[in-house]
Amino acid sequence: MSVDTSFIEDLPAGPLDAYRKKAKFDWKKLKLVFEDVNLLKTKLKVWNTLEKDPIFQRPEKGLSTKDQKRIAALQLQKFRKYNLMPNNLQKESMKNRGRYLMAIHEALSEAYPSVCVKQAVGIPLFQNPVATLGTERHKHIIEAVWNRQILGALALTEVAHGSDTKNMRTTATYDKETQEFIINTPDFKAAKCWVGNL
């Protein structure tokens, strides 16, 4: 059976060329043994798209932490505008949606880890609890996430124990009378900090 590897670019010339020429196998075919062809094409699409955009170019010198965060936020905004995730993705099975999102995240994490984290927190980590714990009245939030209208944030981390969910001390208790949640943070050690994407 013939395998199409024409969409995979050749590796750049370098010091490993002599060893690559001695190989008794086609590395591109081997790559397709380990990676689904459609998911690999998705990754290549991400890399090729971002490679052409000036906001994704590597700075010539080191940046301050503040500038790194600012640029990562701008990169995330730009990434979302590229519409690399199809609008009907939320209608796919959980398995297919998960595989597609992982391909996107793998592509981002290899080249732009800060953008990858912001993307992961802002979409699946935000959307999944709303989808699984919410009701019909929350459906518009899920659709807004997938349509790139909103981006979520996550306030899980507490001062005393990071994101160890079993030891979280902040509680949310529903008050039937007022139909509100009463949030109780008992002390500073339970304070929320390091809010992702805020």
PDB file of C-alpha atoms in Angstrom:
ATOM      1  CA  MET A   1       0.000   0.000   0.000  1.00  0.00           C
ATOM      2  CA  SER A   2       1.370   3.400  -1.013  1.00  0.00           C
ATOM      3  CA  VAL A   3       1.454   6.042   1.704  1.00  0.00           C
ATOM      4  CA  ASP A   4       1.337   9.706   0.722  1.00  0.00           C
ATOM      5  CA  THR A   5       4.042  11.584   2.581  1.00  0.00           C
ATOM      6  CA  SER A   6       4.303  14.478   0.125  1.00  0.00           C
ATOM      7  CA  PHE A   7       2.804  16.938   2.625  1.00  0.00           C
ATOM      8  CA  ILE A   8       5.678  16.348   5.082  1.00  0.00           C
ATOM      9  CA  GLU A   9       8.577  18.704   4.418  1.00  0.00           C
ATOM     10  CA  ASP A  10      12.136  17.420   4.252  1.00  0.00           C
ATOM     11  CA  LEU A  11      14.302  18.048   7.277  1.00  0.00           C
ATOM     12  CA  PRO A  12      16.716  20.972   6.970  1.00  0.00           C
ATOM     13  CA  ALA A  13      20.324  20.148   6.129  1.00  0.00           C
ATOM     14  CA  GLY A  14      22.571  19.749   9.139  1.00  0.00           C
ATOM     15  CA  PRO A  15      25.146  17.667  10.992  1.00  0.00           C
ATOM     16  CA  LEU A  16      22.904  14.578  11.096  1.00  0.00           C
ATOM     17  CA  ASP A  17      22.653  14.295   7.291  1.00  0.00           C
ATOM     18  CA  ALA A  18      25.353  11.605   7.035  1.00  0.00           C
ATOM     19  CA  TYR A  19      23.479   9.401   9.504  1.00  0.00           C
ATOM     20  CA  ARG A  20      20.087  10.032   7.935  1.00  0.00           C
ATOM     21  CA  LYS A  21      21.417   8.855   4.567  1.00  0.00           C
ATOM     22  CA  LYS A  22      22.404   5.529   6.149  1.00  0.00           C
ATOM     23  CA  ALA A  23      18.858   4.861   7.362  1.00  0.00           C
ATOM     24  CA  LYS A  24      17.184   1.773   5.902  1.00  0.00           C
ATOM     25  CA  PHE A  25      13.679   3.183   6.309  1.00  0.00           C
ATOM     26  CA  ASP A  26      11.686   6.227   5.205  1.00  0.00           C
ATOM     27  CA  TRP A  27      11.373   8.469   8.265  1.00  0.00           C
ATOM     28  CA  LYS A  28       8.250  10.121   6.846  1.00  0.00           C
ATOM     29  CA  LYS A  29       6.431   6.779   6.656  1.00  0.00           C
ATOM     30  CA  LEU A  30       7.567   5.989  10.189  1.00  0.00           C
ATOM     31  CA  LYS A  31       6.172   9.339  11.351  1.00  0.00           C
ATOM     32  CA  LEU A  32       2.764   8.292  10.010  1.00  0.00           C
ATOM     33  CA  VAL A  33       2.956   5.068  12.004  1.00  0.00           C
ATOM     34  CA  PHE A  34       3.042   7.166  15.168  1.00  0.00           C
ATOM     35  CA  GLU A  35       0.789  10.044  14.119  1.00  0.00           C
ATOM     36  CA  ASP A  36      -2.657  10.107  12.552  1.00  0.00           C
ATOM     37  CA  VAL A  37      -2.358  11.687   9.099  1.00  0.00           C
ATOM     38  CA  ASN A  38      -5.187  14.194   9.671  1.00  0.00           C
ATOM     39  CA  LEU A  39      -3.888  15.240  13.075  1.00  0.00           C
ATOM     40  CA  LEU A  40      -0.381  15.664  11.664  1.00  0.00           C
ATOM     41  CA  LYS A  41      -1.823  17.836   8.888  1.00  0.00           C
ATOM     42  CA  THR A  42      -3.543  19.898  11.586  1.00  0.00           C
ATOM     43  CA  LYS A  43      -0.234  20.431  13.395  1.00  0.00           C
ATOM     44  CA  LEU A  44       1.519  21.378  10.157  1.00  0.00           C
ATOM     45  CA  LYS A  45      -1.269  23.840   9.390  1.00  0.00           C
ATOM     46  CA  VAL A  46      -0.799  25.462  12.814  1.00  0.00           C
ATOM     47  CA  TRP A  47       2.984  25.708  12.428  1.00  0.00           C
ATOM     48  CA  ASN A  48       2.872  26.965   8.836  1.00  0.00           C
ATOM     49  CA  THR A  49       0.235  29.586   9.657  1.00  0.00           C
ATOM     50  CA  LEU A  50       1.983  30.962  12.732  1.00  0.00           C
ATOM     51  CA  GLU A  51       5.428  30.869  11.146  1.00  0.00           C
ATOM     52  CA  LYS A  52       4.320  33.518   8.624  1.00  0.00           C
ATOM     53  CA  ASP A  53       2.908  35.913  11.229  1.00  0.00           C
ATOM     54  CA  PRO A  54       5.253  38.593  12.656  1.00  0.00           C
ATOM     55  CA  ILE A  55       3.679  38.420  16.146  1.00  0.00           C
ATOM     56  CA  PHE A  56       4.882  34.806  16.395  1.00  0.00           C
ATOM     57  CA  GLN A  57       8.491  35.542  15.428  1.00  0.00           C
ATOM     58  CA  ARG A  58      11.089  34.937  18.118  1.00  0.00           C
ATOM     59  CA  PRO A  59      12.509  38.112  19.684  1.00  0.00           C
ATOM     60  CA  GLU A  60      16.184  38.777  19.040  1.00  0.00           C
ATOM     61  CA  LYS A  61      16.832  39.464  22.719  1.00  0.00           C
ATOM     62  CA  GLY A  62      15.310  38.335  25.994  1.00  0.00           C
ATOM     63  CA  LEU A  63      12.089  39.961  27.143  1.00  0.00           C
ATOM     64  CA  SER A  64      10.955  40.993  30.601  1.00  0.00           C
ATOM     65  CA  THR A  65       8.330  38.788  32.245  1.00  0.00           C
ATOM     66  CA  LYS A  66       5.761  41.549  31.745  1.00  0.00           C
ATOM     67  CA  ASP A  67       6.526  41.736  28.004  1.00  0.00           C
ATOM     68  CA  GLN A  68       6.472  37.938  27.671  1.00  0.00           C
ATOM     69  CA  LYS A  69       2.976  37.844  29.191  1.00  0.00           C
ATOM     70  CA  ARG A  70       1.774  40.740  27.039  1.00  0.00           C
ATOM     71  CA  ILE A  71       3.068  39.115  23.848  1.00  0.00           C
ATOM     72  CA  ALA A  72       1.602  35.716  24.802  1.00  0.00           C
ATOM     73  CA  ALA A  73      -1.816  37.381  25.261  1.00  0.00           C
ATOM     74  CA  LEU A  74      -1.497  39.079  21.854  1.00  0.00           C
ATOM     75  CA  GLN A  75      -0.409  35.793  20.277  1.00  0.00           C
ATOM     76  CA  LEU A  76      -3.427  34.010  21.748  1.00  0.00           C
ATOM     77  CA  GLN A  77      -5.771  36.684  20.357  1.00  0.00           C
ATOM     78  CA  LYS A  78      -4.181  36.323  16.934  1.00  0.00           C
ATOM     79  CA  PHE A  79      -4.220  32.512  17.098  1.00  0.00           C
ATOM     80  CA  ARG A  80      -7.952  32.521  17.837  1.00  0.00           C
ATOM     81  CA  LYS A  81      -8.588  34.788  14.827  1.00  0.00           C
ATOM     82  CA  TYR A  82      -6.991  32.246  12.502  1.00  0.00           C
ATOM     83  CA  ASN A  83      -9.952  29.952  13.083  1.00  0.00           C
ATOM     84  CA  LEU A  84      -7.800  26.815  13.058  1.00  0.00           C
ATOM     85  CA  MET A  85     -10.447  24.975  15.060  1.00  0.00           C
ATOM     86  CA  PRO A  86     -13.579  24.271  13.033  1.00  0.00           C
ATOM     87  CA  ASN A  87     -16.834  25.761  14.321  1.00  0.00           C
ATOM     88  CA  ASN A  88     -18.518  22.344  14.388  1.00  0.00           C
ATOM     89  CA  LEU A  89     -15.845  20.822  16.636  1.00  0.00           C
ATOM     90  CA  GLN A  90     -18.129  20.877  19.690  1.00  0.00           C
ATOM     91  CA  LYS A  91     -20.545  18.606  17.797  1.00  0.00           C
ATOM     92  CA  GLU A  92     -17.867  15.921  17.350  1.00  0.00           C
ATOM     93  CA  SER A  93     -17.657  12.980  19.727  1.00  0.00           C
ATOM     94  CA  MET A  94     -15.671  13.586  22.911  1.00  0.00           C
ATOM     95  CA  LYS A  95     -12.941  11.284  21.548  1.00  0.00           C
ATOM     96  CA  ASN A  96     -12.579  13.083  18.201  1.00  0.00           C
ATOM     97  CA  ARG A  97     -12.820  16.515  19.817  1.00  0.00           C
ATOM     98  CA  GLY A  98     -10.182  15.539  22.372  1.00  0.00           C
ATOM     99  CA  ARG A  99      -7.812  14.191  19.722  1.00  0.00           C
ATOM    100  CA  TYR A 100      -8.161  17.325  17.612  1.00  0.00           C
ATOM    101  CA  LEU A 101      -7.624  19.629  20.594  1.00  0.00           C
ATOM    102  CA  MET A 102      -4.576  17.607  21.645  1.00  0.00           C
ATOM    103  CA  ALA A 103      -3.088  18.008  18.153  1.00  0.00           C
ATOM    104  CA  ILE A 104      -3.604  21.778  18.374  1.00  0.00           C
ATOM    105  CA  HIS A 105      -2.109  21.867  21.874  1.00  0.00           C
ATOM    106  CA  GLU A 106       0.853  19.692  20.890  1.00  0.00           C
ATOM    107  CA  ALA A 107       1.602  22.007  17.967  1.00  0.00           C
ATOM    108  CA  LEU A 108       1.343  25.088  20.171  1.00  0.00           C
ATOM    109  CA  SER A 109       3.315  23.613  23.068  1.00  0.00           C
ATOM    110  CA  GLU A 110       6.282  22.763  20.867  1.00  0.00           C
ATOM    111  CA  ALA A 111       6.616  26.289  19.508  1.00  0.00           C
ATOM    112  CA  TYR A 112       4.672  28.603  21.849  1.00  0.00           C
ATOM    113  CA  PRO A 113       4.164  27.002  25.291  1.00  0.00           C
ATOM    114  CA  SER A 114       2.709  30.146  26.900  1.00  0.00           C
ATOM    115  CA  VAL A 115       0.049  30.399  24.193  1.00  0.00           C
ATOM    116  CA  CYS A 116      -0.682  26.691  24.586  1.00  0.00           C
ATOM    117  CA  VAL A 117      -1.383  27.072  28.315  1.00  0.00           C
ATOM    118  CA  LYS A 118      -3.618  30.101  27.746  1.00  0.00           C
ATOM    119  CA  GLN A 119      -5.502  28.224  25.006  1.00  0.00           C
ATOM    120  CA  ALA A 120      -5.929  25.119  27.187  1.00  0.00           C
ATOM    121  CA  VAL A 121      -7.181  27.107  30.191  1.00  0.00           C
ATOM    122  CA  GLY A 122      -9.397  29.377  28.105  1.00  0.00           C
ATOM    123  CA  ILE A 123     -11.226  26.739  26.105  1.00  0.00           C
ATOM    124  CA  PRO A 124     -11.356  23.074  27.242  1.00  0.00           C
ATOM    125  CA  LEU A 125     -10.482  23.618  30.912  1.00  0.00           C
ATOM    126  CA  PHE A 126     -13.142  26.331  31.124  1.00  0.00           C
ATOM    127  CA  GLN A 127     -15.710  24.800  28.789  1.00  0.00           C
ATOM    128  CA  ASN A 128     -15.681  21.201  30.048  1.00  0.00           C
ATOM    129  CA  PRO A 129     -16.931  21.928  33.606  1.00  0.00           C
ATOM    130  CA  VAL A 130     -19.631  24.229  32.214  1.00  0.00           C
ATOM    131  CA  ALA A 131     -20.695  21.483  29.788  1.00  0.00           C
ATOM    132  CA  THR A 132     -20.674  18.679  32.356  1.00  0.00           C
ATOM    133  CA  LEU A 133     -22.001  20.549  35.408  1.00  0.00           C
ATOM    134  CA  GLY A 134     -24.191  23.134  33.715  1.00  0.00           C
ATOM    135  CA  THR A 135     -27.767  22.950  32.516  1.00  0.00           C
ATOM    136  CA  GLU A 136     -29.586  24.030  29.374  1.00  0.00           C
ATOM    137  CA  ARG A 137     -29.341  27.666  30.476  1.00  0.00           C
ATOM    138  CA  HIS A 138     -25.526  27.459  30.224  1.00  0.00           C
ATOM    139  CA  LYS A 139     -25.553  26.218  26.630  1.00  0.00           C
ATOM    140  CA  HIS A 140     -24.962  29.727  25.243  1.00  0.00           C
ATOM    141  CA  ILE A 141     -21.700  29.934  27.224  1.00  0.00           C
ATOM    142  CA  ILE A 142     -20.419  26.714  25.670  1.00  0.00           C
ATOM    143  CA  GLU A 143     -21.338  27.921  22.187  1.00  0.00           C
ATOM    144  CA  ALA A 144     -19.667  31.288  22.827  1.00  0.00           C
ATOM    145  CA  VAL A 145     -16.442  29.511  23.832  1.00  0.00           C
ATOM    146  CA  TRP A 146     -16.390  27.384  20.676  1.00  0.00           C
ATOM    147  CA  ASN A 147     -17.282  30.349  18.459  1.00  0.00           C
ATOM    148  CA  ARG A 148     -14.333  32.322  19.886  1.00  0.00           C
ATOM    149  CA  GLN A 149     -16.584  34.989  21.429  1.00  0.00           C
ATOM    150  CA  ILE A 150     -15.351  34.436  24.985  1.00  0.00           C
ATOM    151  CA  LEU A 151     -12.296  32.960  26.638  1.00  0.00           C
ATOM    152  CA  GLY A 152     -12.455  31.462  30.103  1.00  0.00           C
ATOM    153  CA  ALA A 153     -10.305  31.890  33.180  1.00  0.00           C
ATOM    154  CA  LEU A 154      -9.691  29.485  36.023  1.00  0.00           C
ATOM    155  CA  ALA A 155      -9.372  30.490  39.688  1.00  0.00           C
ATOM    156  CA  LEU A 156      -8.429  27.232  41.349  1.00  0.00           C
ATOM    157  CA  THR A 157      -4.999  27.822  42.860  1.00  0.00           C
ATOM    158  CA  GLU A 158      -4.832  28.697  46.558  1.00  0.00           C
ATOM    159  CA  VAL A 159      -1.838  30.194  48.388  1.00  0.00           C
ATOM    160  CA  ALA A 160      -1.281  27.274  50.796  1.00  0.00           C
ATOM    161  CA  HIS A 161      -1.380  24.344  48.403  1.00  0.00           C
ATOM    162  CA  GLY A 162      -1.342  25.401  44.759  1.00  0.00           C
ATOM    163  CA  SER A 163      -3.894  23.485  42.736  1.00  0.00           C
ATOM    164  CA  ASP A 164      -4.233  20.432  44.997  1.00  0.00           C
ATOM    165  CA  THR A 165      -8.006  20.136  44.598  1.00  0.00           C
ATOM    166  CA  LYS A 166      -8.455  17.685  47.481  1.00  0.00           C
ATOM    167  CA  ASN A 167      -7.122  20.242  49.959  1.00  0.00           C
ATOM    168  CA  MET A 168      -8.913  23.318  48.658  1.00  0.00           C
ATOM    169  CA  ARG A 169     -10.388  25.263  51.536  1.00  0.00           C
ATOM    170  CA  THR A 170     -12.606  27.741  49.718  1.00  0.00           C
ATOM    171  CA  THR A 171     -16.203  26.534  49.605  1.00  0.00           C
ATOM    172  CA  ALA A 172     -19.241  27.536  47.590  1.00  0.00           C
ATOM    173  CA  THR A 173     -22.570  26.809  49.280  1.00  0.00           C
ATOM    174  CA  TYR A 174     -25.866  27.350  47.496  1.00  0.00           C
ATOM    175  CA  ASP A 175     -28.400  29.445  49.431  1.00  0.00           C
ATOM    176  CA  LYS A 176     -31.915  28.444  48.329  1.00  0.00           C
ATOM    177  CA  GLU A 177     -33.460  31.591  49.816  1.00  0.00           C
ATOM    178  CA  THR A 178     -31.348  34.052  47.870  1.00  0.00           C
ATOM    179  CA  GLN A 179     -30.663  31.623  44.997  1.00  0.00           C
ATOM    180  CA  GLU A 180     -26.992  32.551  45.185  1.00  0.00           C
ATOM    181  CA  PHE A 181     -23.735  30.826  45.994  1.00  0.00           C
ATOM    182  CA  ILE A 182     -22.038  31.941  49.184  1.00  0.00           C
ATOM    183  CA  ILE A 183     -18.289  31.845  48.685  1.00  0.00           C
ATOM    184  CA  ASN A 184     -16.277  31.303  51.866  1.00  0.00           C
ATOM    185  CA  THR A 185     -12.511  31.770  51.866  1.00  0.00           C
ATOM    186  CA  PRO A 186     -11.663  31.095  55.545  1.00  0.00           C
ATOM    187  CA  ASP A 187      -8.235  32.764  55.648  1.00  0.00           C
ATOM    188  CA  PHE A 188      -5.351  34.083  53.564  1.00  0.00           C
ATOM    189  CA  LYS A 189      -3.964  30.576  52.956  1.00  0.00           C
ATOM    190  CA  ALA A 190      -7.166  29.785  51.055  1.00  0.00           C
ATOM    191  CA  ALA A 191      -6.975  32.963  48.978  1.00  0.00           C
ATOM    192  CA  LYS A 192      -7.158  32.561  45.225  1.00  0.00           C
ATOM    193  CA  CYS A 193      -4.095  33.597  43.288  1.00  0.00           C
ATOM    194  CA  TRP A 194      -2.401  32.950  39.969  1.00  0.00           C
ATOM    195  CA  VAL A 195      -5.695  32.978  38.111  1.00  0.00           C
ATOM    196  CA  GLY A 196      -5.143  31.467  34.678  1.00  0.00           C
ATOM    197  CA  ASN A 197      -6.075  33.773  31.763  1.00  0.00           C
ATOM    198  CA  LEU A 198      -7.338  36.629  33.912  1.00  0.00           C
TER     199      LEU A 198
END
